[in-house]
Coordinates of C-alpha atoms in Angstrom, one line a residue:
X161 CA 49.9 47.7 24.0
X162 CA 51.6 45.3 21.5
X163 CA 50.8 42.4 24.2
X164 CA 47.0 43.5 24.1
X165 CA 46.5 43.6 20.4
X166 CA 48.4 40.0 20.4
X167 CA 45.5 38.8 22.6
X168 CA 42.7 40.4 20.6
X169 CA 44.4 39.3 17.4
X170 CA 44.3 35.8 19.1
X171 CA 41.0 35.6 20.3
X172 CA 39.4 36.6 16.7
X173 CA 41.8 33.7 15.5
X174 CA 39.9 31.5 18.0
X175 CA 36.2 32.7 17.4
X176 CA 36.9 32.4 13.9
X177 CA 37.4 28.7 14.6
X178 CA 35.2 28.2 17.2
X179 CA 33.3 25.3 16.5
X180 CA 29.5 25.4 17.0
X181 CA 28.2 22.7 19.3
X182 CA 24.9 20.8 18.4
X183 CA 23.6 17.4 19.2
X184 CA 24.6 14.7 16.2
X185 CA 26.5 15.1 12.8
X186 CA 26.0 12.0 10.0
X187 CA 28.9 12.3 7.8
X188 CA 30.0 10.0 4.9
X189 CA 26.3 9.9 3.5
X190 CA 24.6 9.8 0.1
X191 CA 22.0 12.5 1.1
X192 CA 19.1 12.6 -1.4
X193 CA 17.8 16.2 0.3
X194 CA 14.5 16.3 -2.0
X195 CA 14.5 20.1 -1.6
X196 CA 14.1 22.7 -4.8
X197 CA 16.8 21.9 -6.8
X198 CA 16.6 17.8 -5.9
X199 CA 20.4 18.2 -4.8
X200 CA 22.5 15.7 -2.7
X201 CA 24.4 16.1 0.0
X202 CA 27.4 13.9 2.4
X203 CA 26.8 15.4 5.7
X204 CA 24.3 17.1 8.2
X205 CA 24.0 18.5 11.2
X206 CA 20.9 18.2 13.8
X207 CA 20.1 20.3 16.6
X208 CA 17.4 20.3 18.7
X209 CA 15.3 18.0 16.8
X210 CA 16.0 19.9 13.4
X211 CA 19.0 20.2 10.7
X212 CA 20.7 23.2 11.2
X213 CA 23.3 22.3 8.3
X214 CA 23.8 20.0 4.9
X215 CA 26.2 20.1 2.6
X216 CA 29.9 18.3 2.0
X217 CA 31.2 16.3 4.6
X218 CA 34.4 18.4 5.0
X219 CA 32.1 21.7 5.5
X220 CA 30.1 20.5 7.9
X221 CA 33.0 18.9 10.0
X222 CA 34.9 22.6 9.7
X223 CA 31.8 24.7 11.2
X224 CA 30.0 21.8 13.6
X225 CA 31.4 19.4 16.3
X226 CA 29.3 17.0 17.8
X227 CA 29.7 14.4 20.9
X228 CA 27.7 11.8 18.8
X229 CA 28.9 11.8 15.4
X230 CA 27.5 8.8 12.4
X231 CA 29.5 7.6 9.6
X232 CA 26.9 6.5 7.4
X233 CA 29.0 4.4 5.4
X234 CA 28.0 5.5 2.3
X235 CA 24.7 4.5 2.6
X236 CA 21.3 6.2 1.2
X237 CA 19.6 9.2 3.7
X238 CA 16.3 10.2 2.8
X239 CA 13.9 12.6 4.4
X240 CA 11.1 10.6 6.8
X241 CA 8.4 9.0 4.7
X242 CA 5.4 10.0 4.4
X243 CA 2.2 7.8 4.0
X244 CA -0.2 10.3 2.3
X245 CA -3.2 7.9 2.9
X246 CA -3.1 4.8 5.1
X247 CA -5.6 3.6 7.8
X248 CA -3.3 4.0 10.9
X249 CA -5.3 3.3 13.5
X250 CA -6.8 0.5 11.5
X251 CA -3.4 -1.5 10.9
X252 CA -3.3 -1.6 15.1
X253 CA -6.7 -2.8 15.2
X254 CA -5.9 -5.4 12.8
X255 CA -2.9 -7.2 15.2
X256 CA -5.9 -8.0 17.6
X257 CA -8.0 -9.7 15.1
X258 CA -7.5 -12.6 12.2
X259 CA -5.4 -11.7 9.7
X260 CA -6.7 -13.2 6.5
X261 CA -4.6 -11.3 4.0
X262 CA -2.6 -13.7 1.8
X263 CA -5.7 -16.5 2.6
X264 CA -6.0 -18.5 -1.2
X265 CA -9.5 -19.8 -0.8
X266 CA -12.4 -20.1 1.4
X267 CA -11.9 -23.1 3.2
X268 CA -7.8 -21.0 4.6
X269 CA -10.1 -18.5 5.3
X270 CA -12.4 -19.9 7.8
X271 CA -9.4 -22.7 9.1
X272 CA -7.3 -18.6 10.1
X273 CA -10.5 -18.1 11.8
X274 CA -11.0 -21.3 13.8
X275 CA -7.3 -21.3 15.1
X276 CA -7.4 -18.0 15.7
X277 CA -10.6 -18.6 18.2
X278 CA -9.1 -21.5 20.0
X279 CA -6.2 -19.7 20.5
X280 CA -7.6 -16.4 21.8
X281 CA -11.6 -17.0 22.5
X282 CA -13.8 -14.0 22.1
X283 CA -17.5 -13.3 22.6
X284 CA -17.2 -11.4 18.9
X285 CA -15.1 -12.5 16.2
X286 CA -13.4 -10.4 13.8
X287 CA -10.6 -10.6 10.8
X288 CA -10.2 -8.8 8.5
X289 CA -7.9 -9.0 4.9
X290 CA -9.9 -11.7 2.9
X291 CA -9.9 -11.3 -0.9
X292 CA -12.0 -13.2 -3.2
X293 CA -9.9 -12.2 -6.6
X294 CA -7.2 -13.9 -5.0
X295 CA -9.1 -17.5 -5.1
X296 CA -9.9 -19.7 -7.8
X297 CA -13.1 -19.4 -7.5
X298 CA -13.3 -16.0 -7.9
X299 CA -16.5 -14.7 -6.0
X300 CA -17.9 -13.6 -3.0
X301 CA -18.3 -16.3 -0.1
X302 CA -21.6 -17.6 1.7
X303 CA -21.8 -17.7 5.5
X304 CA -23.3 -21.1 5.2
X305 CA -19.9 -22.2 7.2
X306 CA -19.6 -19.9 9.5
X307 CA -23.5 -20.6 10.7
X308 CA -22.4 -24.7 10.9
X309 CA -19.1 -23.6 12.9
X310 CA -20.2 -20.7 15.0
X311 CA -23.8 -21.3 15.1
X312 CA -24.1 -19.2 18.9
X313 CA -20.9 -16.8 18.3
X314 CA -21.1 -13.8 15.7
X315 CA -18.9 -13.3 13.3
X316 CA -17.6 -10.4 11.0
X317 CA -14.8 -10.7 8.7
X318 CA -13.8 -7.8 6.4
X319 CA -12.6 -7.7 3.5
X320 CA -9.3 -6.1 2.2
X321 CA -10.3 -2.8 1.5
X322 CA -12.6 -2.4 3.8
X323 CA -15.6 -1.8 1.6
X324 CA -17.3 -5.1 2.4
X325 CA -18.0 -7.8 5.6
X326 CA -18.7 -11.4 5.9
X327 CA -21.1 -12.0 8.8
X328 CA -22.5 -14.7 9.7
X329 CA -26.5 -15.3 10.7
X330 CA -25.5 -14.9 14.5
X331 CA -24.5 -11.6 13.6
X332 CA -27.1 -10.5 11.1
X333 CA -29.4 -11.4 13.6
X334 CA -27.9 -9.1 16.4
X335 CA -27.6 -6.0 13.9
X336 CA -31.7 -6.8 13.0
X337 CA -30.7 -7.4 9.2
X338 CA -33.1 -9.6 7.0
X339 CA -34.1 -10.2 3.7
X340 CA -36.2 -7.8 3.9
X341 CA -33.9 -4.9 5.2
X342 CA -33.8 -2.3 2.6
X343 CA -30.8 0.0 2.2
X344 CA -28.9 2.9 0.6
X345 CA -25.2 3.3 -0.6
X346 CA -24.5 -0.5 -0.9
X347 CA -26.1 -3.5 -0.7
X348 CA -27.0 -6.6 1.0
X349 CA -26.2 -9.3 -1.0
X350 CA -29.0 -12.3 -1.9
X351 CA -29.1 -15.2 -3.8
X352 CA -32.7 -16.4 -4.1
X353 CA -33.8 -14.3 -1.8
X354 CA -32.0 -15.7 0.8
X355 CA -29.0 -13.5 2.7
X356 CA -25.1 -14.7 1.9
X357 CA -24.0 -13.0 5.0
X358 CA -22.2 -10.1 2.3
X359 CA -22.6 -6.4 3.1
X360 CA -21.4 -3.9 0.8
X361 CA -20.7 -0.5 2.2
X362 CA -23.5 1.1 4.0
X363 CA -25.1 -2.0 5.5
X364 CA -22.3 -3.0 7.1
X365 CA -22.8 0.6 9.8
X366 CA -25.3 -2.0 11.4
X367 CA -22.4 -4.4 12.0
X368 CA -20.5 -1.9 13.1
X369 CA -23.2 -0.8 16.2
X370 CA -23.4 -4.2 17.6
X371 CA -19.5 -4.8 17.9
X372 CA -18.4 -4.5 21.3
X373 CA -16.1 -1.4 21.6
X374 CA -12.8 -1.7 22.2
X375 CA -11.3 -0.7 26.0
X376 CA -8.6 2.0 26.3
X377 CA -6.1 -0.7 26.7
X378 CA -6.9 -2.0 23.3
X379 CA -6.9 1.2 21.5
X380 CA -3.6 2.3 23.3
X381 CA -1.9 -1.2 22.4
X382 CA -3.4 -0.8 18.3
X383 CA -1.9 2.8 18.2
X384 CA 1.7 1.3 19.9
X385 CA 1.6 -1.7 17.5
X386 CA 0.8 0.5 14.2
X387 CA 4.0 2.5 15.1
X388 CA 6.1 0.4 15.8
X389 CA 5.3 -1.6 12.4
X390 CA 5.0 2.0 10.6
X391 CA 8.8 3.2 12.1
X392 CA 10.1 0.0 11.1
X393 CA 9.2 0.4 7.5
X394 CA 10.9 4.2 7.9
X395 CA 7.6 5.8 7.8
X396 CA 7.5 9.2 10.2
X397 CA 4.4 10.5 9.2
X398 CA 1.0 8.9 8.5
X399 CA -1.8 10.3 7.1
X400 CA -4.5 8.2 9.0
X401 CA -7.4 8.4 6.3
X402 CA -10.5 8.7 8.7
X403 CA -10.3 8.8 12.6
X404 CA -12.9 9.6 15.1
X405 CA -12.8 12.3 18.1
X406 CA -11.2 10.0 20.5
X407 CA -8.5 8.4 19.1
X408 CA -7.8 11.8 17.8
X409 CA -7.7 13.1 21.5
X410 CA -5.8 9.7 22.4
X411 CA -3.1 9.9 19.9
X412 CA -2.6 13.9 20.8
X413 CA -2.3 12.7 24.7
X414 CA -0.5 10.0 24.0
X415 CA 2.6 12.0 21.8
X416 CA 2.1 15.0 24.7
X417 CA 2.9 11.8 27.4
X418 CA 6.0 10.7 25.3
X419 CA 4.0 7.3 24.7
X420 CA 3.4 7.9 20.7
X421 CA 6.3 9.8 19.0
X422 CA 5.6 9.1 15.3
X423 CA 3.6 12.4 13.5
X424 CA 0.1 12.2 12.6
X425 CA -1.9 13.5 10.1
X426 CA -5.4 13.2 11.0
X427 CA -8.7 13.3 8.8
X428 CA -11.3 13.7 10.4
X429 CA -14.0 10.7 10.4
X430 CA -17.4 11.7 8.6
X431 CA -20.2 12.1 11.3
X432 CA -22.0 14.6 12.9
X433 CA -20.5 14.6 16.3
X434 CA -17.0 15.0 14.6
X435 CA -17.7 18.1 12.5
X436 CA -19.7 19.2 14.5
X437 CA -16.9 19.6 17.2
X438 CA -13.9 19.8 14.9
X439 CA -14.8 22.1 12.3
X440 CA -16.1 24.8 15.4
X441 CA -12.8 24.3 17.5
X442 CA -10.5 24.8 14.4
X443 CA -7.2 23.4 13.0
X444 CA -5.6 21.6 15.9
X445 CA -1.5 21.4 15.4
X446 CA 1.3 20.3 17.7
X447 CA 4.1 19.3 16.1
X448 CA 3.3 15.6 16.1
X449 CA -0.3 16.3 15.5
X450 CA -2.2 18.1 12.2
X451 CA -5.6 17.8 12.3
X452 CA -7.0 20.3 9.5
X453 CA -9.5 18.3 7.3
X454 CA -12.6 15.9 7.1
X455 CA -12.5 12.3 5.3
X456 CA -15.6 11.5 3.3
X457 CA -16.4 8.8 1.1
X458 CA -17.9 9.1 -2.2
X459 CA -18.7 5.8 -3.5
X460 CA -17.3 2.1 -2.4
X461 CA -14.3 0.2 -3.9
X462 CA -13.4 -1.4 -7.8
X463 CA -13.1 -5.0 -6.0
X464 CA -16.3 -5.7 -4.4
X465 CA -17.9 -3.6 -7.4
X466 CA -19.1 -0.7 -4.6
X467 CA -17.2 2.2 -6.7
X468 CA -19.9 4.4 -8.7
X469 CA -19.8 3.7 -13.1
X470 CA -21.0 6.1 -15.2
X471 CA -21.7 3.0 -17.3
X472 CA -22.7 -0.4 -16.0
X473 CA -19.4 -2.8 -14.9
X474 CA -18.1 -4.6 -17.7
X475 CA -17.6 -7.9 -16.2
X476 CA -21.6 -7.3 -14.3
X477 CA -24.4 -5.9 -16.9
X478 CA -26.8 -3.7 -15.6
X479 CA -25.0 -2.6 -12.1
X480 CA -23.2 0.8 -11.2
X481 CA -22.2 0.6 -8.2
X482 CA -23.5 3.5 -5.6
X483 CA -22.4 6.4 -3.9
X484 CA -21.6 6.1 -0.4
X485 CA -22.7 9.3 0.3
X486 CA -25.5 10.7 -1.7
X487 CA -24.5 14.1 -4.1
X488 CA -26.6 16.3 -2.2
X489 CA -24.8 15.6 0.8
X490 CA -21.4 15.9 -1.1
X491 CA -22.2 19.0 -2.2
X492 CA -23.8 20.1 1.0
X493 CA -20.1 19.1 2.7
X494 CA -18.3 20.7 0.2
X495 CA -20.3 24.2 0.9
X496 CA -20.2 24.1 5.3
X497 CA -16.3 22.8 4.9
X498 CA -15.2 25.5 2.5
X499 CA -16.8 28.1 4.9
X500 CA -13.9 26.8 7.7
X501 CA -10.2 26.3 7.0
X502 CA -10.3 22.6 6.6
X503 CA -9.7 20.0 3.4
X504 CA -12.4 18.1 2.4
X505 CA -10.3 14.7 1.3
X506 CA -13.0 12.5 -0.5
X507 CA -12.4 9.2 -1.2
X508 CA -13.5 8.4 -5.0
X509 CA -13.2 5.3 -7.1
X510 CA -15.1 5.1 -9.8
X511 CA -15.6 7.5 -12.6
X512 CA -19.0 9.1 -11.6
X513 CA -18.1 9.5 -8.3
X514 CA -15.0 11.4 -9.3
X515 CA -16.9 13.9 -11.8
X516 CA -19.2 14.0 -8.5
X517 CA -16.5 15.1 -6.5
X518 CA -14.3 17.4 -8.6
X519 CA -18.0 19.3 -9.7
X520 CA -19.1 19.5 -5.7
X521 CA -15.3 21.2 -4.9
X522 CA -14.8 23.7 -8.0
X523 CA -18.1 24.9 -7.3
X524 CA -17.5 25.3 -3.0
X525 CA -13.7 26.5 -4.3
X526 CA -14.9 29.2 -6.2
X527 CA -13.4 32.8 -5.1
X528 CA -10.9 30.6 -3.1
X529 CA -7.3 30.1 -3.4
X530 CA -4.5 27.5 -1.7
X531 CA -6.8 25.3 0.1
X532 CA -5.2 21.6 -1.2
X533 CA -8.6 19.9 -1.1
X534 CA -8.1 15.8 -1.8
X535 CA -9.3 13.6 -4.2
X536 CA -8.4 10.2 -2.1
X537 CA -7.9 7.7 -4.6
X538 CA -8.5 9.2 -8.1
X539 CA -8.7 5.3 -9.3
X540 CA -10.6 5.6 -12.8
X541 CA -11.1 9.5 -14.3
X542 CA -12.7 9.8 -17.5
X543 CA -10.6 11.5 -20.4
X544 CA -12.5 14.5 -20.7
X545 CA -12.3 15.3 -16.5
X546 CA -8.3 15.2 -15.7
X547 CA -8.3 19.0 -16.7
X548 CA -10.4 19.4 -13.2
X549 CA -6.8 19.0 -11.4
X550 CA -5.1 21.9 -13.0
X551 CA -7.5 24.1 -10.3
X552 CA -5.6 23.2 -7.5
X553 CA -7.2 19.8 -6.6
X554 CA -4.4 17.0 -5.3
X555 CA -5.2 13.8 -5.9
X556 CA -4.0 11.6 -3.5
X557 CA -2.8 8.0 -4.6
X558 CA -1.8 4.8 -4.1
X559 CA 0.0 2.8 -6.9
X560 CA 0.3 -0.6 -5.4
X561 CA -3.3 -0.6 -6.1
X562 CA -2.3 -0.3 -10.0
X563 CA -0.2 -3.6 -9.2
X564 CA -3.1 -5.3 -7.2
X565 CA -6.1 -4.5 -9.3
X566 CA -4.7 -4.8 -12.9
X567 CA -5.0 -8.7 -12.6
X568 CA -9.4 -7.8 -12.8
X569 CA -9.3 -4.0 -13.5
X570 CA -10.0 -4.4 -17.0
X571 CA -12.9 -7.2 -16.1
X572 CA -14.2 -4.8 -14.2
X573 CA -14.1 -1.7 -16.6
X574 CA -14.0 -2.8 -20.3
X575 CA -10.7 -2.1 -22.3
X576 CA -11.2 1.6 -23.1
X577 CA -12.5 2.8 -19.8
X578 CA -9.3 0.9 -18.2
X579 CA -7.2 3.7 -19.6
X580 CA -8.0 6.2 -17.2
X581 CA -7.6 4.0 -14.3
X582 CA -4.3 4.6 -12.0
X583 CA -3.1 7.1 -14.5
X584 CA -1.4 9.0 -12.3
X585 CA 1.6 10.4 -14.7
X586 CA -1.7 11.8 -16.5
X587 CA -2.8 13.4 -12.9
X588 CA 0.7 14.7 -12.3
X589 CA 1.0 16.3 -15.5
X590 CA -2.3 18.3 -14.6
X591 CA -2.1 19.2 -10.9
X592 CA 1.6 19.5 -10.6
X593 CA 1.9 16.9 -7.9
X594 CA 0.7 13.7 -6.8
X595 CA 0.5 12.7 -3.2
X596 CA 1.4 9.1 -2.8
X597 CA 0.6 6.1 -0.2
X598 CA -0.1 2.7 0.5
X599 CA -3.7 2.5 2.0
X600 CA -2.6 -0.1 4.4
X601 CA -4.0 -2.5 5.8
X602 CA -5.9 -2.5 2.4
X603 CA -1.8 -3.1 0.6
X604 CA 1.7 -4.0 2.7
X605 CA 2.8 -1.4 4.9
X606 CA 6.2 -1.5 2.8
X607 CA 6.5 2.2 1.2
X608 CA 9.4 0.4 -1.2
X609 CA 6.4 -1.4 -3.1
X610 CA 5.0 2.2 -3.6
X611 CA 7.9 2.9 -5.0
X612 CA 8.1 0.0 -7.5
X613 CA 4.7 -0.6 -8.4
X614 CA 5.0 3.5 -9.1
X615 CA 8.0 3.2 -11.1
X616 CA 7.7 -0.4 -12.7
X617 CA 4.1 -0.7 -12.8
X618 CA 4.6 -4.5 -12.0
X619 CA 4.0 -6.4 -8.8
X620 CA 6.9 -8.7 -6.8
X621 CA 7.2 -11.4 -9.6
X622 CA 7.7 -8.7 -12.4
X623 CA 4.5 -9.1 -14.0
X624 CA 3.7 -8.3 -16.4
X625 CA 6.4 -8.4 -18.5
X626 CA 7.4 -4.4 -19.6
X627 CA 4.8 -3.0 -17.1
X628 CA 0.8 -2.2 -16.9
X629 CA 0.2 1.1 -18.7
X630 CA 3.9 2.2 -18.6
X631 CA 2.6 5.4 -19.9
X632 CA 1.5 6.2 -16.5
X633 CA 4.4 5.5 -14.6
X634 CA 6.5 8.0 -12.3
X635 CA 10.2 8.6 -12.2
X636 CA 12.2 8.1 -8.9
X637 CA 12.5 11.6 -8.1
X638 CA 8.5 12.3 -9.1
X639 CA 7.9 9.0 -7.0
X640 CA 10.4 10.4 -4.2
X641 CA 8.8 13.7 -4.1
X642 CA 5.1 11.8 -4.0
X643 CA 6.4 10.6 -0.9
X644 CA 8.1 13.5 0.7
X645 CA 7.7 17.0 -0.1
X646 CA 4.4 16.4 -2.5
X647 CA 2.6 14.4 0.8
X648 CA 4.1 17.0 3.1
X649 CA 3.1 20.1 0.5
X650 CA -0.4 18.5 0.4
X651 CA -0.6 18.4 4.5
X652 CA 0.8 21.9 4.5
X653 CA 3.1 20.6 6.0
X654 CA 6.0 21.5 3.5
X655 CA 7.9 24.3 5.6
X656 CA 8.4 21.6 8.3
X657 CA 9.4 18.2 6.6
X658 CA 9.0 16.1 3.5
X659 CA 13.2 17.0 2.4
X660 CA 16.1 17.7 4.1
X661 CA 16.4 21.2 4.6
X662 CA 17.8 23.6 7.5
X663 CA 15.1 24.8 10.1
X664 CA 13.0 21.1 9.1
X665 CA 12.3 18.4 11.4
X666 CA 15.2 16.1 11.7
X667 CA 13.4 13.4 10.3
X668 CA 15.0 11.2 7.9
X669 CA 16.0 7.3 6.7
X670 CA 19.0 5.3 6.2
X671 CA 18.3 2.9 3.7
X672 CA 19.8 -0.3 3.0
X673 CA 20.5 0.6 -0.9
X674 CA 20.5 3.4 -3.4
X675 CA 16.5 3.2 -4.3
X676 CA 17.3 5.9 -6.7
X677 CA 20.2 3.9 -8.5
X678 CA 19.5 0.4 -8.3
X679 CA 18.0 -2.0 -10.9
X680 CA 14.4 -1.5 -10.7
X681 CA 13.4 -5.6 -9.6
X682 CA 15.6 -4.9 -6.6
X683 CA 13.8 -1.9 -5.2
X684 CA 11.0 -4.1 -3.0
X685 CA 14.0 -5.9 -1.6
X686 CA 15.2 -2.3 0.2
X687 CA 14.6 -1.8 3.6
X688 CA 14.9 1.2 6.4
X689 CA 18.4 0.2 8.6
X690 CA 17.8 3.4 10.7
X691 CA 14.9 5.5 10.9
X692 CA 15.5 9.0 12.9
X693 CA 12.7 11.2 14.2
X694 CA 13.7 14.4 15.8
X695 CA 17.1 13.6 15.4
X696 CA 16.1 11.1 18.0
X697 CA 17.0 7.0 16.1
X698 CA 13.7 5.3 16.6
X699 CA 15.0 2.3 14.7

């Protein structure tokens, strides 16, 4: 009897010890867990593509064993990033076409473009990333080169944000556009009478219908480029601002094959055939895959003067811009998407498009409670309409675009109406959160300049000196949040990732410094060592 209460009395002592198996322990970190209380952490354990434990590094070596084990070397873990409004699909696109972004002038322009086509000949040519606030001559181009050098082969270059094209007369002649084309929600830019080759917004749908499509190859190879770029950067979730049905159904095939592993967050592209399908068949969501809401666009962009002024532009007497999408129609989306369960995540830049918006969702919103509709953008609010985002609203932003703009904005907007532009302290204090991105390809991929243009309000070369509106600027942990748990919350997503938490994805980033601790200049200079999705290191 003595001899069996010995073995029971050892066997407790065993269980007690017993170790629980699961599939990797990082140890020897500085955790920044983003969860409730914003509390840190040395150690955590993954199982099963989640954390099962975090906490002290002795504590989690005393209950867990592991047969691959990390020693972070002390370096910075934070959860996976998350790009609350980027143009996924587009970045792929844009590694098969000219890349003009950085171009100083004209003349770099069409030499990218010339190089580009003797190097790889097409039957269409596209680019795309051309800025002409970034010359010194600070207007929008002519085609009259583009005719001389590619007189039989059409062209279409975009611009940066996407809001306007280049073409030249090959390809204005192929999409049936003249000077005497008439249109809506942009504009085809003349100078005496006589087309530039410049579409803003609307026109350039005609462009669009005369490209040649893509193959699958090419849309498979954009998606496996953008991800790899994306992972490398230590995003694991993307917020693709506007896709249509089939690279929706090709991304979701493409993660079920094991060929696409990073997560998605898809909006759904504005057009008929897409709501029409999407908003019937529901919220689609795997656990790579959330497709629960519908892009639209309210008016066009600040840079090419597209976005929609309650007064004329400063710097352009006499123009407003437009909306992209006519009121009647945003408040005719508002009403058919509030009926289903899906956001409506409009895209507004300009103050009247925003009072457009935020009136077209309290009134749809009414009776209704949690649904985390989007203002995309929120760029310039008038003072009397930030109290609109105390009701629930999120707005979704982007503050390298503070850093970008700020060189024009006030051109653009005249020095009063400049205050309510990228005030996004202003639209935290009212909604609670902010959801924050890059908009790339429009900016850098590089979530660090989010931080830092968020936090400093100054671009790479520290300018300007003490910061543009530092009123509006974030802290770390509200810019940490915007790019975690706030993007994640604002996905509904927040149960699953966005911090560090047991029973959440195991998604998280080994960064190559303390972004929380170091000397503000040195925060672009931070990188992602090791990126882990699932538990699985992608990086």
């Amino acid at each position: 009897m003595k001899k069996f209460f010995f073995l029971i009395s050892v066997a407790l002592v065993f269980s007690c010890t017993t170790k629980e198996e699961v599939d990797l322990i990082v140890y020897n970190a500085n955790i920044y867990t983003v969860d409730d209380a914003f509390s840190k952490a040395s150690s955590i354990a993954i199982k099963d593509g989640k954390f099962v434990a975090v906490g002290d590094t002795e504590e989690i070596s005393k209950k867990y064993k592991a047969q691959m084990q990390l020693d972070a070397e002390g370096k910075t873990i934070v959860p996976g990033l998350i790009d609350a409004h980027c143009h996924f699909y587009g970045l792929g696109q844009n590694q098969q076409v000219v890349d003009l972004v950085g171009t100083q002038s004209f003349d770099e322009v069409v030499d990218r473009v010339v190089a580009f086509q003797e190097e790889r000949p097409s039957s269409f040519i596209l680019g795309r990333g051309w800025d002409q606030n970034d010359w010194e001559v600070k207007k929008f181009p002519a085609k009259d080169k583009l005719d001389e050098i590619f007189p039989d082969t059409p062209v279409a270059l975009e611009r940066i944000d996407g809001h306007a094209y280049l073409v030249n007369q090959k390809a204005l002649d192929m999409a049936g556009i003249t000077a005497d084309t008439e249109t809506e929600g942009g504009e085809i830019v003349k100078e005496d009478g006589e087309l530039t080759g410049i579409l803003v917004d609307n026109p350039m749908g005609s462009i669009n219908k005369v490209i040649p499509p893509a193959s699958l190859h090419q849309k498979i190879q954009a998606l496996k480029d953008a991800e790899r770029i994306s992972l490398d950067y230590g995003l694991t979730t993307v917020n693709d601002a506007g896709l249509s049905r089939d690279i929706i159904e090709l991304i979701d095939s493409l993660q079920q094959a094991g060929e696409l592993s990073i997560r998605v967050y898809a909006m759904v592209s504005n057009y008929p055939e897409n709501l029409d399908y999407f908003l019937d068949k529901g919220i689609i969501k795997t656990e790579g895959l959330n497709v629960r809401s519908v892009k639209v666009y309210g008016d066009g962009a600040l840079g090419s003067r597209g976005a929609a002024l309650r007064a004329p532009y400063s710097d352009k007497p006499g123009h407003f811009g437009a909306m992209v999408t006519p009121v009647d129609q945003i408040e005719a989306l508002a009403q058919r998407i509030a009926a289903t369960d899906y956001q409506m995540n409009t895209h507004a830049i300009g103050d009247s498009a925003n009072i457009v918006v935020l009136w077209a969702y309290e009134k749809a919103l009414e009776g209704k409670t949690d649904r985390r509709w989007k203002v995309e953008h929120a760029q310039v609010i008038s003072q009397s309409d930030f109290d609109y985002f105390e009701n629930g609203i999120i707005p979704s932003v982007q503050p390298t675009h503070a850093t970008s703009d700020m060189y024009w904005a006030e051109d653009r907007l005249g020095e009063e109406r400049v205050k309510g532009a990228y005030a996004y302290k202003d639209l935290l204090d009212k909604a609670g959160l902010v959801a924050l991105g890059t908009d790339f390809p429009v900016a850098q991929v590089r979530p660090y300049l989010t931080c830092y243009a968020a936090v400093a309000r100054q671009d790479v070369e520290q300018y300007p000196e003490g910061g543009f509106q530092m009123e509006n600027a974030l802290s770390r942990e509200e810019t940490l949040k915007g790019m975690t748990i706030w993007a994640a919350y604002s996905n509904f997503e927040e149960d699953e990732k966005g911090s560090i938490e047991p029973g959440k994805f195991a998604d998280f980033v080994i960064l190559s410094d303390d972004i929380m601790t170091i000397p503000a200049e040195e925060i672009p200079n931070v990188t992602a060592e090791r990126v882990f999705l699932g538990g699985v290191r992608k990086k």
